[in-house]
Amino acid sequence: MRSFNLRQVEAFRAVVESGTVSAAATHLHVTQPAVSKLLSQFEDHTGLRLFERVRGRLIVTPQGMRLYDEVDRIFAGLHQIERAVESVKREEHGQLIVGVLPALAGHFIRLATMRFLALHPNVFVSVKVRASAVLADWLATRQVDVGLLNTSVHHPELELEPFLQHPLVCLLPAGHRLTRKASVSVLDLEGEPFIAFDGSVAIRRVVDDLYARAGITPNYVLEATTAPTLCEFVAAGLGLSLVHPQMADTVSRGVVAKRFLPTVENHFLLGRAPGTRNARYVEDFLRATREVAGESS
């Protein structure tokens, strides 16, 4: 087998992923004839039949797909190196990227970030709000330096610690009859319109179990993926819900939080990737976050 170069591999990968030579050429910023030539050279050098030509189109062969899987794995490793380089640059230039789930993306992340900036006023902080599953992947691939996640995350490549450990509260629309009670019990929920998290959120499974153990059929009137959305519907009077008390901070008015019985403990997670290049800033941000969490207890 004669040697091939990286540009030929890039052309092969681009054609497989984009589906056409023209799209691959656009992606690589070259002409279509240039891509065709690179593919022909790559097939010649590998001695493999990578594509079938069917009515003017290129169809990847089984051999081609097996090779693509290996190529994609190698490119993923190259991208990992690129992200490590960016992480080093962030530390040298005084940058920190924080990932936060929507439930903590308002008041809480502001307090934690401002405390961090009091220590490092010249550090540029970028806050990325995403679902916890996305943030976990970004942490593992060094696209963010630190993450505030929900308890559904289980990632072997991350260091995770619980924080903001509080019992769930019953979130009620202002003026609801249950706001007159000192606490709300699971039996009080019978027949009440309930705004639930969808099945991807851990609290939903807890609520389902509470209803089941109490022998009550839930009256779910709406599902939401994020806490801000759920709390807004509670504030609008559509129904009540059970949430971590920190989630109630996502809506400024129109809701009342009441103690819920039986007590159901809940928490969030602080996450980081081991061996991060931005360790000094990550440690200080985690410390600031823990302090703010402790003050909200």
Steps between C-alpha positions, in 0.01 A plus 500: 500500500639838402489781755205737515469843653263661749323702233392181324363364829314826562344480154390140558347589837326810361339307214372227734355754743354744247379242248621673184824620346358849454404533867840365604671753274305783663592372845870473411503829305635338183358415158306183417774375263751541782288283733452236228875489443571465873249212524649323201848532646381376839335191350811434292731535799289285735423232244140499624176552309350776713210614279266361239411738218124467444333730247752773561489471880754360743368226732725394787595130488512278811880528486465876483274512804737283704785733410286807572429373853874486568563837337223661704647358821843642413356842414315500832838458667641789298208718607574402860852636456358821353274541802792436737695774321203736540482414870867591544444826313198581719712473813782708352262770380281497811183333377250262660207327331217401734216269400176525695163330474198733454375456859809679638558738210356808669550628855726218617755503218517879525592485869759223447659672202515840668673344801754336270558829317566672833807273522590521131367830362702469179379152405254484211212265590272343241177341631341232280143396588418150379334175610706297746566212258652743249709669768633165621628423150648849471681456832644166394625649174634819667258730321400643839717520812239450773135394500192537720285197421197305618511161669419305183865525391716190541825540309807284573742766371380778730552595863153574639399622845156579643413853608189706579348211695145602596160333535253551218238771555146525368485789257153658487342783303452808716149491645465120482298355789800293619709813558307543826653180639832488687600195296359295213474122516488247220132440580431870432607439139204273424301644211720810474621596150871418506772638272764229470852471368522260210639150542860604431515696829571311823237693700226362273582146604494605866157661456362194317613285791346734759162480331525122462590439866214727611256315275411821313457542126694811390318772308786603272386791283833594341858375475810718477866420446647796688429661836450856368226378266332295772508786751353746250199275450455473877512879523238519225264295718489185288588274791744424781825305503780354714842658444837556659470838681779647288282449192240737637753781455453472124164678526487839670136514613166324492606188695515387863731222621375283788668225701406159360438180697632236491846655478670421170867597481634631170825652376705611200850401390823692454705345222850524361728286287803358684833647397351817353758750375301785655528359852571823689190679372286185523591450866420861586170490312400175674588654836293811426207281391516291818504814712193646328324163531581490872360846553171401338450210744 
